[in-house]
mmCIF file of C-alpha atoms in Angstrom:
data_model
loop_
_atom_site.group_PDB
_atom_site.id
_atom_site.type_symbol
_atom_site.label_atom_id
_atom_site.label_comp_id
_atom_site.label_asym_id
_atom_site.label_seq_id
_atom_site.Cartn_x
_atom_site.Cartn_y
_atom_site.Cartn_z
ATOM 1 C CA MET T 1 -13.737 10.644 -17.593
ATOM 2 C CA ALA T 2 -10.977 12.674 -16.101
ATOM 3 C CA SER T 3 -7.696 11.364 -14.705
ATOM 4 C CA THR T 4 -5.810 13.088 -12.186
ATOM 5 C CA TYR T 5 -2.064 11.757 -11.566
ATOM 6 C CA LYS T 6 -0.806 12.317 -8.094
ATOM 7 C CA VAL T 7 0.710 10.824 -4.958
ATOM 8 C CA LEU T 8 -2.387 8.714 -3.741
ATOM 9 C CA ALA T 9 -1.077 8.079 -0.287
ATOM 10 C CA GLN T 10 1.784 8.220 2.074
ATOM 11 C CA SER T 11 2.277 6.356 5.598
ATOM 12 C CA ALA T 12 4.610 5.499 8.271
ATOM 13 C CA PRO T 13 2.483 3.051 9.984
ATOM 14 C CA SER T 14 2.883 1.801 13.572
ATOM 15 C CA ALA T 15 4.724 -1.517 14.098
ATOM 16 C CA THR T 16 2.831 -4.792 13.609
ATOM 17 C CA THR T 17 -0.351 -2.818 12.835
ATOM 18 C CA ASN T 18 -2.764 -3.259 9.804
ATOM 19 C CA THR T 19 -2.969 0.400 8.432
ATOM 20 C CA ASP T 20 -5.343 1.438 5.902
ATOM 21 C CA VAL T 21 -3.309 3.806 3.600
ATOM 22 C CA TYR T 22 -5.799 4.621 0.758
ATOM 23 C CA THR T 23 -9.386 4.263 0.094
ATOM 24 C CA VAL T 24 -10.963 5.077 -3.322
ATOM 25 C CA GLY T 25 -13.367 8.204 -2.831
ATOM 26 C CA SER T 26 -17.051 8.006 -3.800
ATOM 27 C CA GLY T 27 -17.704 8.122 -7.620
ATOM 28 C CA LYS T 28 -14.041 7.255 -8.528
ATOM 29 C CA SER T 29 -11.875 4.582 -9.282
ATOM 30 C CA ALA T 30 -7.972 4.559 -9.254
ATOM 31 C CA VAL T 31 -5.032 2.889 -10.638
ATOM 32 C CA VAL T 32 -2.014 2.474 -8.457
ATOM 33 C CA SER T 33 0.802 2.360 -10.735
ATOM 34 C CA THR T 34 3.708 2.192 -8.186
ATOM 35 C CA ILE T 35 4.308 1.362 -4.519
ATOM 36 C CA THR T 36 7.360 2.141 -2.638
ATOM 37 C CA VAL T 37 8.334 0.611 0.447
ATOM 38 C CA CYS T 38 11.238 2.096 2.334
ATOM 39 C CA ASN T 39 12.787 0.501 5.518
ATOM 40 C CA ARG T 40 14.455 3.372 7.475
ATOM 41 C CA ALA T 41 16.012 0.875 10.029
ATOM 42 C CA ALA T 42 19.412 -0.337 10.460
ATOM 43 C CA SER T 43 18.299 -3.912 10.290
ATOM 44 C CA ALA T 44 16.224 -5.873 7.955
ATOM 45 C CA ALA T 45 12.454 -6.044 8.447
ATOM 46 C CA THR T 46 9.167 -7.379 6.824
ATOM 47 C CA TYR T 47 6.236 -5.852 5.101
ATOM 48 C CA ARG T 48 2.697 -6.745 3.963
ATOM 49 C CA ILE T 49 0.539 -4.991 1.324
ATOM 50 C CA ALA T 50 -3.263 -6.095 0.788
ATOM 51 C CA ILE T 51 -6.026 -4.909 -1.423
ATOM 52 C CA ARG T 52 -9.401 -5.070 0.321
ATOM 53 C CA VAL T 53 -12.257 -4.974 -2.324
ATOM 54 C CA ALA T 54 -15.071 -2.844 -1.265
ATOM 55 C CA GLY T 55 -13.430 -2.387 2.200
ATOM 56 C CA ALA T 56 -13.898 -5.914 3.077
ATOM 57 C CA THR T 57 -12.549 -7.489 6.359
ATOM 58 C CA LEU T 58 -8.882 -8.266 5.778
ATOM 59 C CA ALA T 59 -8.303 -11.921 4.570
ATOM 60 C CA ASN T 60 -5.677 -14.128 3.182
ATOM 61 C CA GLU T 61 -6.813 -13.715 -0.519
ATOM 62 C CA ASP T 62 -6.198 -9.856 -0.202
ATOM 63 C CA TYR T 63 -2.573 -9.827 0.041
ATOM 64 C CA ILE T 64 -0.301 -8.895 -2.948
ATOM 65 C CA ALA T 65 2.689 -9.046 -0.747
ATOM 66 C CA TYR T 66 3.239 -10.999 2.613
ATOM 67 C CA ASP T 67 6.071 -10.958 4.858
ATOM 68 C CA VAL T 68 8.293 -9.846 2.233
ATOM 69 C CA ALA T 69 11.892 -9.162 3.602
ATOM 70 C CA ILE T 70 13.750 -5.758 3.014
ATOM 71 C CA ALA T 71 17.156 -4.974 3.574
ATOM 72 C CA ALA T 72 18.302 -2.325 6.286
ATOM 73 C CA ASN T 73 18.094 1.271 4.982
ATOM 74 C CA ASP T 74 16.532 -0.004 1.399
ATOM 75 C CA THR T 75 13.718 0.807 -0.635
ATOM 76 C CA THR T 76 11.780 -1.425 -2.893
ATOM 77 C CA CYS T 77 9.679 -0.139 -5.903
ATOM 78 C CA LEU T 78 6.641 -1.939 -6.868
ATOM 79 C CA THR T 79 5.422 -1.048 -10.506
ATOM 80 C CA LEU T 80 2.052 -2.926 -10.608
ATOM 81 C CA GLY T 81 -0.846 -1.095 -12.292
ATOM 82 C CA VAL T 82 -3.416 -2.245 -9.697
ATOM 83 C CA THR T 83 -7.025 -1.063 -10.594
ATOM 84 C CA LEU T 84 -9.265 -0.111 -7.794
ATOM 85 C CA ALA T 85 -13.109 0.604 -7.549
ATOM 86 C CA THR T 86 -14.899 2.934 -5.442
ATOM 87 C CA THR T 87 -14.336 1.904 -1.733
ATOM 88 C CA ASP T 88 -11.518 -0.613 -2.488
ATOM 89 C CA VAL T 89 -8.814 -0.105 0.288
ATOM 90 C CA VAL T 90 -5.105 -0.624 0.264
ATOM 91 C CA THR T 91 -3.846 -1.899 3.663
ATOM 92 C CA VAL T 92 -0.052 -2.044 4.698
ATOM 93 C CA TYR T 93 1.741 -3.723 7.685
ATOM 94 C CA ALA T 94 5.326 -3.554 8.640
ATOM 95 C CA SER T 95 7.238 -5.550 11.290
ATOM 96 C CA THR T 96 9.029 -2.274 12.633
ATOM 97 C CA ALA T 97 7.867 1.458 12.889
ATOM 98 C CA ASN T 98 10.772 2.325 10.575
ATOM 99 C CA PHE T 99 8.838 1.713 7.212
ATOM 100 C CA SER T 100 7.466 4.382 4.851
ATOM 101 C CA PHE T 101 4.960 3.507 2.179
ATOM 102 C CA ASN T 102 4.202 5.701 -0.787
ATOM 103 C CA LEU T 103 1.359 4.977 -3.424
ATOM 104 C CA PHE T 104 1.649 6.796 -6.863
ATOM 105 C CA GLY T 105 -0.960 6.684 -9.564
ATOM 106 C CA SER T 106 -4.201 8.259 -10.713
ATOM 107 C CA GLU T 107 -7.700 8.849 -9.764
ATOM 108 C CA ILE T 108 -10.423 8.632 -12.247
ATOM 109 C CA SER T 109 -13.709 10.544 -11.956
#
């Protein structure tokens, strides 16, 4: 099994929209080691992060962060080690259009 360490995904989603930022490809698994959440705005705002197993419809049990506040012009780094299987999806949401999400980790094939 080969592991490739890389930037898994980057996104600056639209405000108040659930956005799929990463889907594990066919025949692969992945480990998301770190997620950075950056609020580029001059005011505080909130974000959400969900892990949807096998691409299932978004449900309450999928959230690993929900309406977490982040200060103006600040970044939060989450070191998690989330393991994902084929077709699992990472979905993000931000209360404003001034957020950036970055996922770092490895894909295993």
